[in-house]
Short mmCIF file of C-alpha atoms and ligand atoms in Angstrom, two decimals:
data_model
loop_
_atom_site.label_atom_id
_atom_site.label_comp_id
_atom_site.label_asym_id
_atom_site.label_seq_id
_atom_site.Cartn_x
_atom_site.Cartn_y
_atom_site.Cartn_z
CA UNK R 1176 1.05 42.98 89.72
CA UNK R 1177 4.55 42.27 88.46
CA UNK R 1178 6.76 45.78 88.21
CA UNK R 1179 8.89 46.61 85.26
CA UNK R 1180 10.38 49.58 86.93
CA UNK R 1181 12.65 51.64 84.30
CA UNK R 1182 15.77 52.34 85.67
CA UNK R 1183 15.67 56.32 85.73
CA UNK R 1184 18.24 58.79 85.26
CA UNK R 1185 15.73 61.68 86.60
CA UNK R 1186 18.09 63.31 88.79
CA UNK R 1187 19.23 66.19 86.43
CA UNK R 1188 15.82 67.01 85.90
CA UNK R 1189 14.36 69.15 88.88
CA UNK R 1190 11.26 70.46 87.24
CA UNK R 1191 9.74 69.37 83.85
CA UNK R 1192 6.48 70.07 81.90
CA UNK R 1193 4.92 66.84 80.49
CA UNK R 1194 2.17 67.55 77.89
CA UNK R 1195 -0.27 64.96 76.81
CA UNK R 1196 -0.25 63.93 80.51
CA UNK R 1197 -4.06 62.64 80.86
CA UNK R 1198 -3.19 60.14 78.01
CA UNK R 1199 -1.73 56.62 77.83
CA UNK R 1200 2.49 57.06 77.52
CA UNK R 1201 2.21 60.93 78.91
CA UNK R 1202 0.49 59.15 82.04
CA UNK R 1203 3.15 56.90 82.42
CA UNK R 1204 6.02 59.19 82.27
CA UNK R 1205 4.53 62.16 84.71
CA UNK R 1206 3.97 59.23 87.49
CA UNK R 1207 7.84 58.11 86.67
CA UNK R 1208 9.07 61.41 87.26
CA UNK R 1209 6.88 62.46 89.97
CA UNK R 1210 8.15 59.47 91.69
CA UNK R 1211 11.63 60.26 90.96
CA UNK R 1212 11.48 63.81 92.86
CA UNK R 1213 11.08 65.76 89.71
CA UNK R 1214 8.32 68.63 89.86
CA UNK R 1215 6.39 67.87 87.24
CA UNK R 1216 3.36 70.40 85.17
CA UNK R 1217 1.24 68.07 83.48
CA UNK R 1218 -0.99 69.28 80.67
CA UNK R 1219 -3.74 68.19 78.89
CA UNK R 1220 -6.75 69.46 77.30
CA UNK R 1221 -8.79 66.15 78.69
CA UNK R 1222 -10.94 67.17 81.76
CA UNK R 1223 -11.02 64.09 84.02
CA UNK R 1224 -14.28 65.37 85.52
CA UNK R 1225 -16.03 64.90 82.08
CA UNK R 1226 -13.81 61.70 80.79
CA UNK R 1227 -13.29 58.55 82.65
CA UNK R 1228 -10.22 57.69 80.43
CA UNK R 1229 -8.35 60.54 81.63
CA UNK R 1230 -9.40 60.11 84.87
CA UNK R 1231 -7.81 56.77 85.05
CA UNK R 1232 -4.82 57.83 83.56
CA UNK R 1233 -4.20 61.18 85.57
CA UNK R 1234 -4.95 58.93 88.88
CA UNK R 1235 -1.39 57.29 88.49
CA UNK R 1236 0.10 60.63 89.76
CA UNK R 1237 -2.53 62.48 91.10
CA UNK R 1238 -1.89 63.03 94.97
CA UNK R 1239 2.29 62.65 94.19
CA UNK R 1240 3.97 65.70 96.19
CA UNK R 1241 5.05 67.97 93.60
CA UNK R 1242 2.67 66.53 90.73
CA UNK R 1243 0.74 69.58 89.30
CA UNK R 1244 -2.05 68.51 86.91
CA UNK R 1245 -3.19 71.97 83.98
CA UNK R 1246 -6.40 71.12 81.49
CA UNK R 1247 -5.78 73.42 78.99
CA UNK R 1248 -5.71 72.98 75.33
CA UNK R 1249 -2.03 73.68 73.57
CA UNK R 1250 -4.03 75.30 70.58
CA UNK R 1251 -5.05 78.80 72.33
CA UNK R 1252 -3.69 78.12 76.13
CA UNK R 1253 -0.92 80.95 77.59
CA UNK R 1254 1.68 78.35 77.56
CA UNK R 1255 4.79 80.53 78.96
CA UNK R 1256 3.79 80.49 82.39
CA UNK R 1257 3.99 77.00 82.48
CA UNK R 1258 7.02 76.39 81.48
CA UNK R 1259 8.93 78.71 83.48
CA UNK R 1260 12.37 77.05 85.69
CA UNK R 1261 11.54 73.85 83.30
CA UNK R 1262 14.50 71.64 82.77
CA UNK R 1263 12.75 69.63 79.87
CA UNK R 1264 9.16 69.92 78.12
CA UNK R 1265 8.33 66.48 77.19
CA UNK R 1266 5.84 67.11 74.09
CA UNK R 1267 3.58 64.08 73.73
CA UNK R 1268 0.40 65.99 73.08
CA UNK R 1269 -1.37 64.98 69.83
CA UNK R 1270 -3.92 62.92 68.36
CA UNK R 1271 -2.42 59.62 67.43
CA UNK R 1272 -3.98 56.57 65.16
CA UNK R 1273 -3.11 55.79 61.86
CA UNK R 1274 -6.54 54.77 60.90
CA UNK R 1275 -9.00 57.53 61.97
CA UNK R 1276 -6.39 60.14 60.04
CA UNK R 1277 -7.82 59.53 56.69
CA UNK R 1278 -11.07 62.10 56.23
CA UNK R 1279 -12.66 64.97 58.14
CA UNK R 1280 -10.43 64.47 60.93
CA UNK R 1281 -7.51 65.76 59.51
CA UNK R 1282 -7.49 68.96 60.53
CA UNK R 1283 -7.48 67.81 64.62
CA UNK R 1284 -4.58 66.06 63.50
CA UNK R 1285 -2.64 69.16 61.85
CA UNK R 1286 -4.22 71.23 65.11
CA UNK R 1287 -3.02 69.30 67.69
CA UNK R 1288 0.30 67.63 66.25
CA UNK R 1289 1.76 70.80 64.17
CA UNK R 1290 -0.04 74.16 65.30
CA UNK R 1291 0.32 72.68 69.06
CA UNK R 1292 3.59 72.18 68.45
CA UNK R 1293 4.56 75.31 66.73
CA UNK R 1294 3.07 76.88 69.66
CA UNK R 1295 5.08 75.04 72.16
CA UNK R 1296 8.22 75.77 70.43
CA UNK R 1297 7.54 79.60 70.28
CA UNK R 1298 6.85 79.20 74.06
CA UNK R 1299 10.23 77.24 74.76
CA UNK R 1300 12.13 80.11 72.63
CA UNK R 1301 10.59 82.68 74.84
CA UNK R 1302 10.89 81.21 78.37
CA UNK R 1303 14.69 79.65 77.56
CA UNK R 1304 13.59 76.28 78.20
CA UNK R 1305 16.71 73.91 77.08
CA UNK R 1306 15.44 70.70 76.06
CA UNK R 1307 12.29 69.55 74.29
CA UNK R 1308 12.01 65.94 74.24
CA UNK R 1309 8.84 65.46 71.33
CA UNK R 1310 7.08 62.14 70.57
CA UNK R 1311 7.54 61.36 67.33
CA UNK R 1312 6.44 57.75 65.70
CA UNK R 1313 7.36 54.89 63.64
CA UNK R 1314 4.65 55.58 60.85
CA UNK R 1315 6.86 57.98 59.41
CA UNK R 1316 8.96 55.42 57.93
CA UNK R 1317 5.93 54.10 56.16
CA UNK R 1318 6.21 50.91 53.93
CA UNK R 1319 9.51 48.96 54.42
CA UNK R 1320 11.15 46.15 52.77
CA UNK R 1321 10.57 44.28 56.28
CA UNK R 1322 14.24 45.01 57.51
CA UNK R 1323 15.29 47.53 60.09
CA UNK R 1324 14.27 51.55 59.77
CA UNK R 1325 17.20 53.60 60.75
CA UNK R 1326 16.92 56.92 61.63
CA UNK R 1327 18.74 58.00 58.34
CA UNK R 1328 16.52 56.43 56.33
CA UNK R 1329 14.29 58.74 53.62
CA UNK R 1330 10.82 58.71 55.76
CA UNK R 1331 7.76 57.93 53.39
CA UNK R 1332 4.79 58.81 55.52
CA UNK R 1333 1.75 56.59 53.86
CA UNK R 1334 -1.23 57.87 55.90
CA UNK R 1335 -2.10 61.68 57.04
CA UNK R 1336 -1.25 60.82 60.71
CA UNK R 1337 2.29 59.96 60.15
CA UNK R 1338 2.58 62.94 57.47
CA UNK R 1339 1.68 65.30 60.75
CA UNK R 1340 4.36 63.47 62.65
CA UNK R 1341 6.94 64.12 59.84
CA UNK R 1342 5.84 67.96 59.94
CA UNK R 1343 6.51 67.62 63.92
CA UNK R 1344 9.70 66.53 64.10
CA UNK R 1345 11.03 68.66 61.21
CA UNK R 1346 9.04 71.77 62.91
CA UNK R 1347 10.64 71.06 66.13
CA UNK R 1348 14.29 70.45 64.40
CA UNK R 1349 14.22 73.79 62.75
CA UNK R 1350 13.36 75.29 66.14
CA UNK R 1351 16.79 73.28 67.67
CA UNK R 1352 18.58 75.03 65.10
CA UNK R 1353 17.49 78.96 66.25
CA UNK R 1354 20.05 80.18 68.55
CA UNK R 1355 16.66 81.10 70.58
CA UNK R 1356 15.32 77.37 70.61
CA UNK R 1357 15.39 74.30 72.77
CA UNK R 1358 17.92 71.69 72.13
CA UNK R 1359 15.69 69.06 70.96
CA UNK R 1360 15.37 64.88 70.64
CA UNK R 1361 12.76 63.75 68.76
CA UNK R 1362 11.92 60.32 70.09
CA UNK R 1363 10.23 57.90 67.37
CA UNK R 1364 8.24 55.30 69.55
CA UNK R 1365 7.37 51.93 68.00
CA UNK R 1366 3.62 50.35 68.80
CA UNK R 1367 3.74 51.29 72.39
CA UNK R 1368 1.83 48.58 74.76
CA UNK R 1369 1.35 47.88 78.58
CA UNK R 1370 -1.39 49.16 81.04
CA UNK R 1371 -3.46 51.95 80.02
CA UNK R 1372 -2.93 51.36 76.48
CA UNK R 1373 -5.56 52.97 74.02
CA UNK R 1374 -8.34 51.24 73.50
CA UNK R 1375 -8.37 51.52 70.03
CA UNK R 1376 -5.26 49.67 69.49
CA UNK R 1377 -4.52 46.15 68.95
CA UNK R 1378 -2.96 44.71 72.14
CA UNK R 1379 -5.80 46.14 74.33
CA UNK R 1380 -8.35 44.84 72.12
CA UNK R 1381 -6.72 41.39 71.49
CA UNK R 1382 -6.69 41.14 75.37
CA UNK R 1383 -9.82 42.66 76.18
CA UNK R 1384 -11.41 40.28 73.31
CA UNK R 1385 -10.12 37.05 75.54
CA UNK R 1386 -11.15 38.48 78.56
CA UNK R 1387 -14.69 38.78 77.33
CA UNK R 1388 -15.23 36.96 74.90
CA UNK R 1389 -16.15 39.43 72.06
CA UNK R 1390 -14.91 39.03 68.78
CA UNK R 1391 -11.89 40.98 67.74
CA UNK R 1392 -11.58 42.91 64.36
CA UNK R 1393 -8.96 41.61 62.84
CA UNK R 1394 -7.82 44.48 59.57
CA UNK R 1395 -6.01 42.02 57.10
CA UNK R 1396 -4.51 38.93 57.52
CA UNK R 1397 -2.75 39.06 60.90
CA UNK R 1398 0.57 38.62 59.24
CA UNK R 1399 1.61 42.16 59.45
CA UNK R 1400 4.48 42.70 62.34
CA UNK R 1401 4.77 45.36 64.53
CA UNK R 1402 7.54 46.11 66.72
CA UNK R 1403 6.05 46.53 70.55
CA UNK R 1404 7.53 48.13 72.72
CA UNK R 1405 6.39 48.31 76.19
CA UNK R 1406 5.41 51.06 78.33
CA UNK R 1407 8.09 51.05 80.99
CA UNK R 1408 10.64 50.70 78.10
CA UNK R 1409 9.71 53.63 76.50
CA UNK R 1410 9.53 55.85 79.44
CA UNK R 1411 13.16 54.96 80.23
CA UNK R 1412 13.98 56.02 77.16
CA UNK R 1413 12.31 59.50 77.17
CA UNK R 1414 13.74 60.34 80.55
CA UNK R 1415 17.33 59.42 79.16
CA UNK R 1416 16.71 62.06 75.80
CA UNK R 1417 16.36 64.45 78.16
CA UNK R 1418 19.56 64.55 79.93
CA UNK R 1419 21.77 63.10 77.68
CA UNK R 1420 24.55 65.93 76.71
CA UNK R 1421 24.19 64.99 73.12
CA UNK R 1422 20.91 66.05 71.49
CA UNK R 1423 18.82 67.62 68.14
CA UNK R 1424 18.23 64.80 66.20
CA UNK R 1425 15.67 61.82 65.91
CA UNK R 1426 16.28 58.66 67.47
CA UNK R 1427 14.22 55.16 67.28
CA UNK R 1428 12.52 53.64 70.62
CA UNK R 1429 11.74 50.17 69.75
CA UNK R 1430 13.01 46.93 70.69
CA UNK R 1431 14.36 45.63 67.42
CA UNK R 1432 12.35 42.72 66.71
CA UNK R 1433 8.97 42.05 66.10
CA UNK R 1434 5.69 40.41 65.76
CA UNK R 1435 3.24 39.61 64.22
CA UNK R 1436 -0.93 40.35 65.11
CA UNK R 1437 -1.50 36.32 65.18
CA UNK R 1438 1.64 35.87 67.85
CA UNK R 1439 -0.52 38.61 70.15
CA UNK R 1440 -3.66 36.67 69.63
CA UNK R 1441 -1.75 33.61 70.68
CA UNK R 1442 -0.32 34.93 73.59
CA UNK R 1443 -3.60 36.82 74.65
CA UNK R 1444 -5.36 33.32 74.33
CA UNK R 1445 -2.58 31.57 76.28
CA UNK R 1446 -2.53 33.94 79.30
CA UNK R 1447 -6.29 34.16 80.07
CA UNK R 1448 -7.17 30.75 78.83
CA UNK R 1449 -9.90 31.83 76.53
CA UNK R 1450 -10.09 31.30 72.28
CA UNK R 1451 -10.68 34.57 70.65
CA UNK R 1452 -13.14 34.70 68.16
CA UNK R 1453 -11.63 36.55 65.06
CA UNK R 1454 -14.11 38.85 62.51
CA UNK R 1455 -11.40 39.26 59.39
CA UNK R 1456 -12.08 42.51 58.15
CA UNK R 1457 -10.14 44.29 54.98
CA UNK R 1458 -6.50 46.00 55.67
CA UNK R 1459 -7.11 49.02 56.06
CA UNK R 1460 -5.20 51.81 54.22
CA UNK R 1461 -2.33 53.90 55.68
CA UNK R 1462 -1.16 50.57 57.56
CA UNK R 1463 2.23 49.19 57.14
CA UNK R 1464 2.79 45.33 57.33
CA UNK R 1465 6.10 45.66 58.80
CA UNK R 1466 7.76 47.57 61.20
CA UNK R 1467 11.20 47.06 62.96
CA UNK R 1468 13.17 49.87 64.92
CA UNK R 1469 17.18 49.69 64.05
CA UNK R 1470 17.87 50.39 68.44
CA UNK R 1471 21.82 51.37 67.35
CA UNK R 1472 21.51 55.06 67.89
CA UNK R 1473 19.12 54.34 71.20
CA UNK R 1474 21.83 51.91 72.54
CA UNK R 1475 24.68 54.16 71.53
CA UNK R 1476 23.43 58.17 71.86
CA UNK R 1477 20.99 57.22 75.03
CA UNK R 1478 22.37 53.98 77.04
CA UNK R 1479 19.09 52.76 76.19
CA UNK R 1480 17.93 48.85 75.48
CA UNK R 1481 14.13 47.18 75.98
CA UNK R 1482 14.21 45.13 78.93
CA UNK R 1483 10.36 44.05 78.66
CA UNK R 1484 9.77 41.24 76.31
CA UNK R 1485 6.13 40.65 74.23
CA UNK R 1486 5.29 38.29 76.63
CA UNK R 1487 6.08 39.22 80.54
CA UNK R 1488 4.73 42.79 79.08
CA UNK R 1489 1.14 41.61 77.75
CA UNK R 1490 0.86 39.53 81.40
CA UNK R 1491 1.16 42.87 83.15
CA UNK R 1492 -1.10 45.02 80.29
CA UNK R 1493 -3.62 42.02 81.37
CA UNK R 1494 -3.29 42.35 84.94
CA UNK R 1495 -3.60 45.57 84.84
CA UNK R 1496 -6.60 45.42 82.75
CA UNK R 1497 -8.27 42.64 85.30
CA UNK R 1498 -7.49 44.95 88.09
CA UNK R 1499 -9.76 47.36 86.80
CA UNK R 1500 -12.80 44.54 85.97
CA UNK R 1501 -14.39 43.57 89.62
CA UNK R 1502 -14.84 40.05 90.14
CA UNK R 1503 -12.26 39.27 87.21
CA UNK R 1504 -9.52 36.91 88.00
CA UNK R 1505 -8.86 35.03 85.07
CA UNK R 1506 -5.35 36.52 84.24
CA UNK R 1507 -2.52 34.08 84.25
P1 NAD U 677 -3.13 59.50 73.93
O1 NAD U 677 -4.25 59.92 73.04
O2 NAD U 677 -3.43 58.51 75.00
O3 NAD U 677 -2.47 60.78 74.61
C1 NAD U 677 -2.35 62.01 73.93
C2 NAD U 677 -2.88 63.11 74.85
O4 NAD U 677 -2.63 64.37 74.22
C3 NAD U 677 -4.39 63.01 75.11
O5 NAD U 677 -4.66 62.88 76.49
C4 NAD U 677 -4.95 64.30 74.53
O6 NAD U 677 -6.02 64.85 75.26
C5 NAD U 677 -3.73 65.21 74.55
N1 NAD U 677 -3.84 66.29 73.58
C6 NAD U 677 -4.04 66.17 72.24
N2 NAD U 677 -4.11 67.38 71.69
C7 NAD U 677 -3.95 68.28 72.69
C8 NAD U 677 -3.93 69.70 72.74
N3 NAD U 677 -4.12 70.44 71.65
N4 NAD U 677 -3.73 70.31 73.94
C9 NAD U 677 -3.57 69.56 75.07
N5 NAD U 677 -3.59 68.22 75.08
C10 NAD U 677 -3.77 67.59 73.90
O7 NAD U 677 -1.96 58.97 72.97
P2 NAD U 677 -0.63 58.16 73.31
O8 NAD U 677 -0.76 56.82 72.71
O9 NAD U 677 -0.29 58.33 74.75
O10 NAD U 677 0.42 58.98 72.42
C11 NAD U 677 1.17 60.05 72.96
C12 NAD U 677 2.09 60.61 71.89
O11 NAD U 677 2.96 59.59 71.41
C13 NAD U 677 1.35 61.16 70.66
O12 NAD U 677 2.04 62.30 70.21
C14 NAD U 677 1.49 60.03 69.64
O13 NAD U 677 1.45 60.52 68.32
C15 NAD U 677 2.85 59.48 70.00
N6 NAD U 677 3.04 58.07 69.65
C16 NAD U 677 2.30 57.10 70.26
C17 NAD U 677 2.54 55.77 69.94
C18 NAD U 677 1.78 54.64 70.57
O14 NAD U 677 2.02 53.48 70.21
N7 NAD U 677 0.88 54.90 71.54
C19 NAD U 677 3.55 55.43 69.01
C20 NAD U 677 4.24 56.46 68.39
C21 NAD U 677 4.01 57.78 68.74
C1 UGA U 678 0.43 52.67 66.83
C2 UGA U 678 -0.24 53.90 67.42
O1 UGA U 678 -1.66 53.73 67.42
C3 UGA U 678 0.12 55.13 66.62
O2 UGA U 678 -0.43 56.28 67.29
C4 UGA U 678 1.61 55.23 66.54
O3 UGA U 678 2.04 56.35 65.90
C5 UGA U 678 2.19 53.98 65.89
O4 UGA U 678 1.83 52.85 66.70
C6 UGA U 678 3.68 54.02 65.79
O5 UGA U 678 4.35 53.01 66.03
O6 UGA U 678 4.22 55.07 65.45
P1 UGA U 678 -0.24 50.92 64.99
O7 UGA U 678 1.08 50.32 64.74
O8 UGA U 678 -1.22 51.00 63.87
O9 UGA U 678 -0.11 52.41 65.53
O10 UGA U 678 -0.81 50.12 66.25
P2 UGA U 678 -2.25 49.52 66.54
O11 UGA U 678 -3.26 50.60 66.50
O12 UGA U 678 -2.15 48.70 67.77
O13 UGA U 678 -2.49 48.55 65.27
C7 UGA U 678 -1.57 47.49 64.97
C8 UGA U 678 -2.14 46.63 63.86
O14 UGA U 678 -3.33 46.01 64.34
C9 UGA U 678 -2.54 47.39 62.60
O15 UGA U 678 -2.19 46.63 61.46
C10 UGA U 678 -4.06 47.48 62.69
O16 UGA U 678 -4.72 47.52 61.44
C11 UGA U 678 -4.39 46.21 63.43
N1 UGA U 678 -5.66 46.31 64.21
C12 UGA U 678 -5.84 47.30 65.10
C13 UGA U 678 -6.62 45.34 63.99
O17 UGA U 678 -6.47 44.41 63.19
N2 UGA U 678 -7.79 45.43 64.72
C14 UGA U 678 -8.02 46.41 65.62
O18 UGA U 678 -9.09 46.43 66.26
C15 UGA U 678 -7.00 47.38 65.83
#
């Protein structure tokens, strides 16, 4: 499988806590810094003895010398301990998706993504810990004209998911400003795709659909654009927001251009070589059509620019998805 090693800047950074580590982009960035010597506490409230998805994910660093793997929940855990001698917390605990936000599920969203957080930040003010990277996310911009959201922009969150993100990143800015809390970057990641990717989101099911020939869901037209932004990329760029000098503020991570839901469906189709049979269902509310990261203060404040394209990224999401089907080999 094709590498699209980030080039890391992990040195400064001799112990860190990474929270949210059994899931898809937490994975991913515990292995990276494992890898790069970094001790790294990993915690999640996912037990990979009960849930196969974690599992999978937490196997990418399990077994790493100096990889230490916590299930705990943020919401009632002792969370000092853990951070003690940290360099960095890397917050990426929460329940994302736009979609399932709307209804009953609300309040796992305000649990996990605010009162989490609020915890974390008391914790960081006690210990002394001096930089919290957090994962914040593109929805808060909500609808757009179609051009480039930059971080000054007046966020109008249109679905309860991104209104929790909002409440995040202002939580964790208020915190920056204590003389008793973190310094703090508040990362907003655009559509984030590559191996491991949820499989409620589009890219996994667009390939998984060619792969086996199930219909894929399509909400709306197809029309609406998202900028992706693979894996790899956005791992480089968390690492980076926690050692640049510079911090407490919010800064986009996505590539700067975009596309559309058809283009994926294209490009799934080309690299397995299978049609995908599309069931057009209605858009569904809280959904953009547009998004489109303005990368200035990325490039400028972190050194930071997406070296993946849409392509060469969905070939290695696929192969990594056909290394995990036996007897599969139809990836291009
Ligand atoms: P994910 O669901 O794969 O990972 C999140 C992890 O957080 C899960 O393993 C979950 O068990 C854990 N978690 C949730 N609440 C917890 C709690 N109270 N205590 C301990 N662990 C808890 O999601 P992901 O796609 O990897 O997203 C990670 C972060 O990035 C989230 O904060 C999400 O809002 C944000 N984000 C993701 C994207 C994207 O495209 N995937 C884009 C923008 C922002
Ligand atoms: C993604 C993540 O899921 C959010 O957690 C994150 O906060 C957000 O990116 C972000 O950028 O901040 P989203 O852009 O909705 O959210 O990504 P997908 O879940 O992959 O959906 C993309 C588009 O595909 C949406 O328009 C959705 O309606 C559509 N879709 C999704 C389908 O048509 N069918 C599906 O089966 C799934």
């Amino acid at each position: 499988m094709p590498q699209h090693e980030p080039p890391l800047n992990a040195a400064a950074l001799r112990r860190a806590v990474v929270t949210g580590s059994a899931g898809f982009i937490g994975s991913h960035l515990a292995r990276a810094l494992a890898q790069a010597g970094t001790t790294v506490i990993g915690i999640d409230r996912r037990d990979p003895s009960t849930d196969p998805t974690a599992a999978a994910n937490l196997a990418a660093a399990q077994g790493l010398p100096g990889y230490h793997r916590i299930t705990a929940d943020l919401i009632d855990c002792a969370i000092d301990p853990l951070l003690i001698d940290a360099d960095a917390v890397f917050h990426l605990a929460g329940v994302p998706g736009v979609r399932p936000s709307w209804g009953p599920q609300f309040s796992d969203y305000l649990a996990s993504n605010v009162l989490a957080t609020h915890r974390v930040l008391e914790a960081c003010s006690r210990v002394g810990v001096p930089r919290l990277v957090v994962a914040s996310s593109s929805s808060v911009y909500g609808p757009t004209g179609g051009g480039a959201s930059a971080e000054a922009d007046r966020p109008k969150p249109a679905s309860p998911y991104a209104v929790t993100k909002l409440a995040e990143e202002h939580l964790c800015l208020a915190y920056a400003g204590r003389s008793s809390g973190p310094s703090v970057v508040a990362l907003r990641y655009f559509t984030v795709y590559g191996p491991r990717q949820r499989a409620d989101m589009f890219t996994h099911r667009a390939l998984q659909a060619a792969l086996t020939g199930q219909p894929l869901r399509l909400y709306g037209d197809g029309h609406q654009r998202r900028d992706f932004t693979y894996i790899d990329d956005i791992v480089a760029a968390t690492i980076a927001a926690a050692v640049v000098p510079a911090a407490n503020g919010v800064i986009n991570v996505g590539g700067g251009s975009n596309a559309s839901l058809l283009e994926v469906i294209n490009i799934a189709t080309g690299l397995v070589g299978r049609d995908i049979e599309i069931q057009q269902d209605q858009a569904r509310s809280g959904d953009v059509l547009v998004t489109r990261a303005d990368p200035s203060r990325a490039r400028d404040t972190l050194g930071w620019q997406p070296r993946v394209d849409l392509r060469a990224g969905m070939r290695a999401h696929l192969q990594a998805m056909t290394a995990q089907m036996p007897g599969c080999s139809r990836a291009a």
